[in-house]
Short mmCIF file of C-alpha atoms in Angstrom, two decimals:
data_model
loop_
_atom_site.label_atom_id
_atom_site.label_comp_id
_atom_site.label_asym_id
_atom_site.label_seq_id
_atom_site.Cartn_x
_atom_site.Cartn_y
_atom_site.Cartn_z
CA UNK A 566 255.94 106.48 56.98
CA UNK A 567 259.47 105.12 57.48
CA UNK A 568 262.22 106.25 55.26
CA UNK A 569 265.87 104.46 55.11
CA UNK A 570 269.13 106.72 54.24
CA UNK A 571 272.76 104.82 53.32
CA UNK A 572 273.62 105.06 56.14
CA UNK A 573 270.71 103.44 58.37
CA UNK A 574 270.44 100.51 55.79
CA UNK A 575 272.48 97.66 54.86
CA UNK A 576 271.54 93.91 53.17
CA UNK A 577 269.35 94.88 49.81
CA UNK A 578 268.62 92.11 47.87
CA UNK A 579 265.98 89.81 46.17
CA UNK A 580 264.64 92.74 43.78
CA UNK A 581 261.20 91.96 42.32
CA UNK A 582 258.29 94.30 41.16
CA UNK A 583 254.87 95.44 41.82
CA UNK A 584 252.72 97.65 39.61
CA UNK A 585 255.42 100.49 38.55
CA UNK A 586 257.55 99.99 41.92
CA UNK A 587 260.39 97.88 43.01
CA UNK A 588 259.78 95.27 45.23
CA UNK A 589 263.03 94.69 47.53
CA UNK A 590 264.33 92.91 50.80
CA UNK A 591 265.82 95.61 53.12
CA UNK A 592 267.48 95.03 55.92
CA UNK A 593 266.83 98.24 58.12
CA UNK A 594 267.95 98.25 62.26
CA UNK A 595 265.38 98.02 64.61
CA UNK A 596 262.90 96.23 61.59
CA UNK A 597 264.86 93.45 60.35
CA UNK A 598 264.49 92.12 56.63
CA UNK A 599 261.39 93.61 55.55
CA UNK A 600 259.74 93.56 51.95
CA UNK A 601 260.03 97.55 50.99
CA UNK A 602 258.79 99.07 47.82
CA UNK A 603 260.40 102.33 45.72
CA UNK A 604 260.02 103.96 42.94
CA UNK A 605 263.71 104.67 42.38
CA UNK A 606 263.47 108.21 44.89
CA UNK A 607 264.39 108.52 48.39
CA UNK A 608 261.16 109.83 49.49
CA UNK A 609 259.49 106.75 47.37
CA UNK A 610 261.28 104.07 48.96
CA UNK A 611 259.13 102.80 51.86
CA UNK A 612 258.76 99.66 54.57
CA UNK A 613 255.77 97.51 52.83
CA UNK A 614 255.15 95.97 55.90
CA UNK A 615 256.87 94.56 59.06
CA UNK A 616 255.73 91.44 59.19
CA UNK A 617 258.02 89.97 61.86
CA UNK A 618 257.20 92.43 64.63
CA UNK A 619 259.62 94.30 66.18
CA UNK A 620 263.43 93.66 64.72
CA UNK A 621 263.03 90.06 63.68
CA UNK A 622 263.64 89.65 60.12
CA UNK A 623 260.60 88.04 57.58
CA UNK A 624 263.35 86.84 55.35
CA UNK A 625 261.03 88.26 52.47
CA UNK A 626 261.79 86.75 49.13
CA UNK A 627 260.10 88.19 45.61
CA UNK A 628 258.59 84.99 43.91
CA UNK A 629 256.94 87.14 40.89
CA UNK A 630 254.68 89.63 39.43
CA UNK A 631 251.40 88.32 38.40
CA UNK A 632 249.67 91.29 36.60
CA UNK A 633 249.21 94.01 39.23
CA UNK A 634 250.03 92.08 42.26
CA UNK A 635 252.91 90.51 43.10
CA UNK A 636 253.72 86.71 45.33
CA UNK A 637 256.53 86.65 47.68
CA UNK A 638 257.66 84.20 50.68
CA UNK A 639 257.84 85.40 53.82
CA UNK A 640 258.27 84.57 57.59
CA UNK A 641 255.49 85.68 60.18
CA UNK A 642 255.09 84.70 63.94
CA UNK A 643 252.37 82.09 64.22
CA UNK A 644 252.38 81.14 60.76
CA UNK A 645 256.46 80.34 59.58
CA UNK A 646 257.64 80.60 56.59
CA UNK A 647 254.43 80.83 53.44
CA UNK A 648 253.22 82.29 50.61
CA UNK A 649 251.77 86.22 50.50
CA UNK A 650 250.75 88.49 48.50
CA UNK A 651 250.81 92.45 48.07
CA UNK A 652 249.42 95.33 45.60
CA UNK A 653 252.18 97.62 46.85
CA UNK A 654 250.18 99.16 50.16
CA UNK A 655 249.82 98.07 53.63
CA UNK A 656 246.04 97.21 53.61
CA UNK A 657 246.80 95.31 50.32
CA UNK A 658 250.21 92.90 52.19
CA UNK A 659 248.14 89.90 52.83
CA UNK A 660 248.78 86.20 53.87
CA UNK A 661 248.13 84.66 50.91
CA UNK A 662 248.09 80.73 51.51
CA UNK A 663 249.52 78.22 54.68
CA UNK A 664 250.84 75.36 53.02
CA UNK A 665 251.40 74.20 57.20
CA UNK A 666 248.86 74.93 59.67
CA UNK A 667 251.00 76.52 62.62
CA UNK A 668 254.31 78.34 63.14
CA UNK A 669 256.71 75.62 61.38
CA UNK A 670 255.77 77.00 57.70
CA UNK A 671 257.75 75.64 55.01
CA UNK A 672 260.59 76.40 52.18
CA UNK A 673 259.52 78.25 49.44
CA UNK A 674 261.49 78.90 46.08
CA UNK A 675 260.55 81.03 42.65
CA UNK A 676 260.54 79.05 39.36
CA UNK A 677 259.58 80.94 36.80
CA UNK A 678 256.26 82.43 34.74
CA UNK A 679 254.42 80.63 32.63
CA UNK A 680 251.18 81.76 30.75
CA UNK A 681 250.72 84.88 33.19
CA UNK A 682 250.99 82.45 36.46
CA UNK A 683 253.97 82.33 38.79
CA UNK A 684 255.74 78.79 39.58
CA UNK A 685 257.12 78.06 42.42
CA UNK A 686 258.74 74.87 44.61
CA UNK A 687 257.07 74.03 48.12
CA UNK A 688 258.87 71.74 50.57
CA UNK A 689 257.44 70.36 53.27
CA UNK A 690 258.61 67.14 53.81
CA UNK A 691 262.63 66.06 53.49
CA UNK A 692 262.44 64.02 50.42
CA UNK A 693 259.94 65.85 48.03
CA UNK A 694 259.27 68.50 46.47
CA UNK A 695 256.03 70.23 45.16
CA UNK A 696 255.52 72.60 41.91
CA UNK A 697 252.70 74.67 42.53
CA UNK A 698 251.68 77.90 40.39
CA UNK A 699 249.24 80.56 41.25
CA UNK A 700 247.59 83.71 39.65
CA UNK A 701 247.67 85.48 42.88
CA UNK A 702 244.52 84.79 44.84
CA UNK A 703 243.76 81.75 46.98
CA UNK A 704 241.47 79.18 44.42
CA UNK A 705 244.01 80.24 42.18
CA UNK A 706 247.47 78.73 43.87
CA UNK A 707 246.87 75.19 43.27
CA UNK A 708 249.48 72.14 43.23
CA UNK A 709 250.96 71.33 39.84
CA UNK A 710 253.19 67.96 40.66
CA UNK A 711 254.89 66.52 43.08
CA UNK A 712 258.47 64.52 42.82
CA UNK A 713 259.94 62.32 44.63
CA UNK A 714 263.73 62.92 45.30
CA UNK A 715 266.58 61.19 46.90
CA UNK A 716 268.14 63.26 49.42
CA UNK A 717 267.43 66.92 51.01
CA UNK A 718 268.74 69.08 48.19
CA UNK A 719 269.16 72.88 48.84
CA UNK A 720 267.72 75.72 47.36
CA UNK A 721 270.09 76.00 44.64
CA UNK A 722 268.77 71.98 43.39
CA UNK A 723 266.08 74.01 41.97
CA UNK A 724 266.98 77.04 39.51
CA UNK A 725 264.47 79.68 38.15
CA UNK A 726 264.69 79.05 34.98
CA UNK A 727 262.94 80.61 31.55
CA UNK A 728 259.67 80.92 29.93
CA UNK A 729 259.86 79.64 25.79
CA UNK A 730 257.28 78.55 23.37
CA UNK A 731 255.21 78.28 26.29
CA UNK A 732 256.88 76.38 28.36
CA UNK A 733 259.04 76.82 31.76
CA UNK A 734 262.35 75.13 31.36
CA UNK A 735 264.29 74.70 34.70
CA UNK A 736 266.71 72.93 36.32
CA UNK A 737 264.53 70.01 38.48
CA UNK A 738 265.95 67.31 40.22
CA UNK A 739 263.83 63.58 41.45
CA UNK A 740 265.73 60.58 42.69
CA UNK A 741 266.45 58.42 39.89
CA UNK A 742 268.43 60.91 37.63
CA UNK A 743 269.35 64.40 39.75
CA UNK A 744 269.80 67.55 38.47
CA UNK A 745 268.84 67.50 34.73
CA UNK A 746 266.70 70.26 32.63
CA UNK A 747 263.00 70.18 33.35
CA UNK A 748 259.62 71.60 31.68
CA UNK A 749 256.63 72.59 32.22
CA UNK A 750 253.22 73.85 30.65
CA UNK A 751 251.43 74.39 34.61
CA UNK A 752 249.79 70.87 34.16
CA UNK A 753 250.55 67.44 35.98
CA UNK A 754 250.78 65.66 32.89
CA UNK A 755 253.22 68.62 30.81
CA UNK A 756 255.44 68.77 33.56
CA UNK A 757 258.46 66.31 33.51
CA UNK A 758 262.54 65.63 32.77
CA UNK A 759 263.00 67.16 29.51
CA UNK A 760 266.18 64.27 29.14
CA UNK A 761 268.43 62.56 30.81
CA UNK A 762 271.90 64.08 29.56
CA UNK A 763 273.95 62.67 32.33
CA UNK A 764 272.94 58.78 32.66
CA UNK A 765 272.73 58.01 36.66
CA UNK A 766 271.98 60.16 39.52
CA UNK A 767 274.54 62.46 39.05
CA UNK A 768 272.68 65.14 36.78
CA UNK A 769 273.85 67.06 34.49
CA UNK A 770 273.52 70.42 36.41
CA UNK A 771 271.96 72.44 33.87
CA UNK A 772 271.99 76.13 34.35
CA UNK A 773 272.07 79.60 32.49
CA UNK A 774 269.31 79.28 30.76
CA UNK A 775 267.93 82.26 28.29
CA UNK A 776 265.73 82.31 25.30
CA UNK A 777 265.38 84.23 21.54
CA UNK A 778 262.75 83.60 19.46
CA UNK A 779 262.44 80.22 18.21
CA UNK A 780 265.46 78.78 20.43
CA UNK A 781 266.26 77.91 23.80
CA UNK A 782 269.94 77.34 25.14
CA UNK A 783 271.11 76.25 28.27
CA UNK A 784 274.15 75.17 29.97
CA UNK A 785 274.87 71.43 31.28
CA UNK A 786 277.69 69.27 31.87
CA UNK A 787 276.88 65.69 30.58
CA UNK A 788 280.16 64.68 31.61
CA UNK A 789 282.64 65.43 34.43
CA UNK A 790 284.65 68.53 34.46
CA UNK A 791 283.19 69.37 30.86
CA UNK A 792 280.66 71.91 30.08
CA UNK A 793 278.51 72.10 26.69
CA UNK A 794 276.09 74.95 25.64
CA UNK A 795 272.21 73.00 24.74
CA UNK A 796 270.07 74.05 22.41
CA UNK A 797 266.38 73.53 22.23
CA UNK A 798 264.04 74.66 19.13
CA UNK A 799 261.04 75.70 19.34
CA UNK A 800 257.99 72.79 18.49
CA UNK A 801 260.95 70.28 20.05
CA UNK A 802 261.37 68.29 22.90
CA UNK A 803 265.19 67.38 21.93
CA UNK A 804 268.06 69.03 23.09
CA UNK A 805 270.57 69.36 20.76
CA UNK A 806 274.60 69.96 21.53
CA UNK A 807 276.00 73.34 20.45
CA UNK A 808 278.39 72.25 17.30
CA UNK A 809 282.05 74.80 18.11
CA UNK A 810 284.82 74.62 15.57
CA UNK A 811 287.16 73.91 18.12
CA UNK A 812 287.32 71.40 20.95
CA UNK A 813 286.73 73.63 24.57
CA UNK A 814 286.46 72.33 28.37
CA UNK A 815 283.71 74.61 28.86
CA UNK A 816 281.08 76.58 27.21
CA UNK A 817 278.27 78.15 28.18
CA UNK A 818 275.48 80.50 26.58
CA UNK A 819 275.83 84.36 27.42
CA UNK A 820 272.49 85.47 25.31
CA UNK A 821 270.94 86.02 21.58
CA UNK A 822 272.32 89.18 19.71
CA UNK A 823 271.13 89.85 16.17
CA UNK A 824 269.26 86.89 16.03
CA UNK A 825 272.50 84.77 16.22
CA UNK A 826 273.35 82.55 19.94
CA UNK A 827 276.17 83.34 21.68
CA UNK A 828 278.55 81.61 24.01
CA UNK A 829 281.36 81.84 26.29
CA UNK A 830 284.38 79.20 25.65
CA UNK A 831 288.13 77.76 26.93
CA UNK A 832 289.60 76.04 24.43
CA UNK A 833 291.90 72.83 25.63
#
């Protein structure tokens, strides 16, 4: 048993869940970053597993809860940087899959949920990306699409984004339009550019997204220097622009209170 006080620790981040305990990234000397779990006590809050031995760090990242269990990305001597899986105990912190035979690994990035599964973005060569989803065991984590893209984007290219009328909407980039909103059902075929708001390859850069009921909203900037607040409804495949009374330079949604959508705005 290893327990951390405020003073011995330093770096939390990357909070995610298993069972009834927090899943967490904690940066302890003489571990490293280490997945840890807790269930909110001192005395509950305990390494998972080092998984790079000694005081290098496993750069553990939560990628989801999938019913009990829980995926995350991790980095492990031999293997690099892949997918694993835990049920909140040692014996139960296993390597799930090696998308890379050997210690190279690969990049690894949370999506979203949809239908129970985790998504998640696998990069293993410089100009593609892969959409894979899994329900946490091994026949289970299986490939969803891959896209072709025009230059090495980083992590941010690709933005968790929101499960609605049972679909994942994201922000996805491929080469011949950039960033621009995405969806997905977990199939090849239902996964694809939801539209192309910004003609070109610049993208839109659609972000913030967050869900009610029967409508999406998300943020995106379909021209320079001027962000609008989308709206998708439910059964529709169209974004629509938010209508304001007044003209703004930016607006973006904040959430759903009351059934109503709200946004943040500047006028000009």
């Amino acid at each position: 048993r290893t327990e951390v006080t405020v003073e011995e620790s330093y770096g939390f981040s990357r909070f995610g869940r298993v069972g009834p305990l927090a899943l967490l990234s904690l940066d302890k000397p003489g571990f490293g970053s280490e997945p840890w779990t807790s269930d909110g006590t001192l005395a509950g809050t305990r390494l998972l597993r080092n998984i790079a031995a000694g005081s290098y760090a496993s750069d553990f990242e939560s990628l989801g809860a999938v019913g009990p269990l829980a995926l995350f990305a991790a980095h492990s001597p031999g293997h690099g940087r892949e997918l694993w899986v835990t049920d909140g105990t040692l014996s139960g912190t296993t390597l799930l899959r090696e998308f890379v035979p050997g210690p190279e690994g690969v990049e690894i990035h949370p999506l979203g949920t949809v239908a129970g599964e985790q998504l998640f973005t696998v990069r293993r060569q410089p100009l593609s990306i892969e959409i894979w989803r899994s329900d946490a065991t091994l026949e289970g984590t299986v490939i969803v699409r891959k896209i072709q893209t025009e230059q090495y984007e980083p992590y941010s290219a690709w933005r968790e984004g929101v499960e609605f009328d049972g679909l994942l909407f994201f922000l996805g980039t491929d080469a011949s339009a950039g960033d621009e909103p995405w969806q997905t059902d977990g199939t090849d075929g239902g996964t694809y550019r939801l539209a192309d708001l910004r003609p070109g390859s610049a993208g839109s850069n659609p972000g913030n997204f967050v869900a009610s009921g029967d409508l999406l909203a998300f943020s995106a900037a379909p021209a320079s220097q001027r962000v609008e607040t989308w709206l998708v409804d439910a059964g529709s495949s169209t974004p629509r622009r938010l209508a304001l009374p007044a003209a703004t330079n930016w607006d973006f949604p904040l959430g759903f209170a009351s059934g109503e959508h709200r946004s943040s705005d500047t006028p000009s």
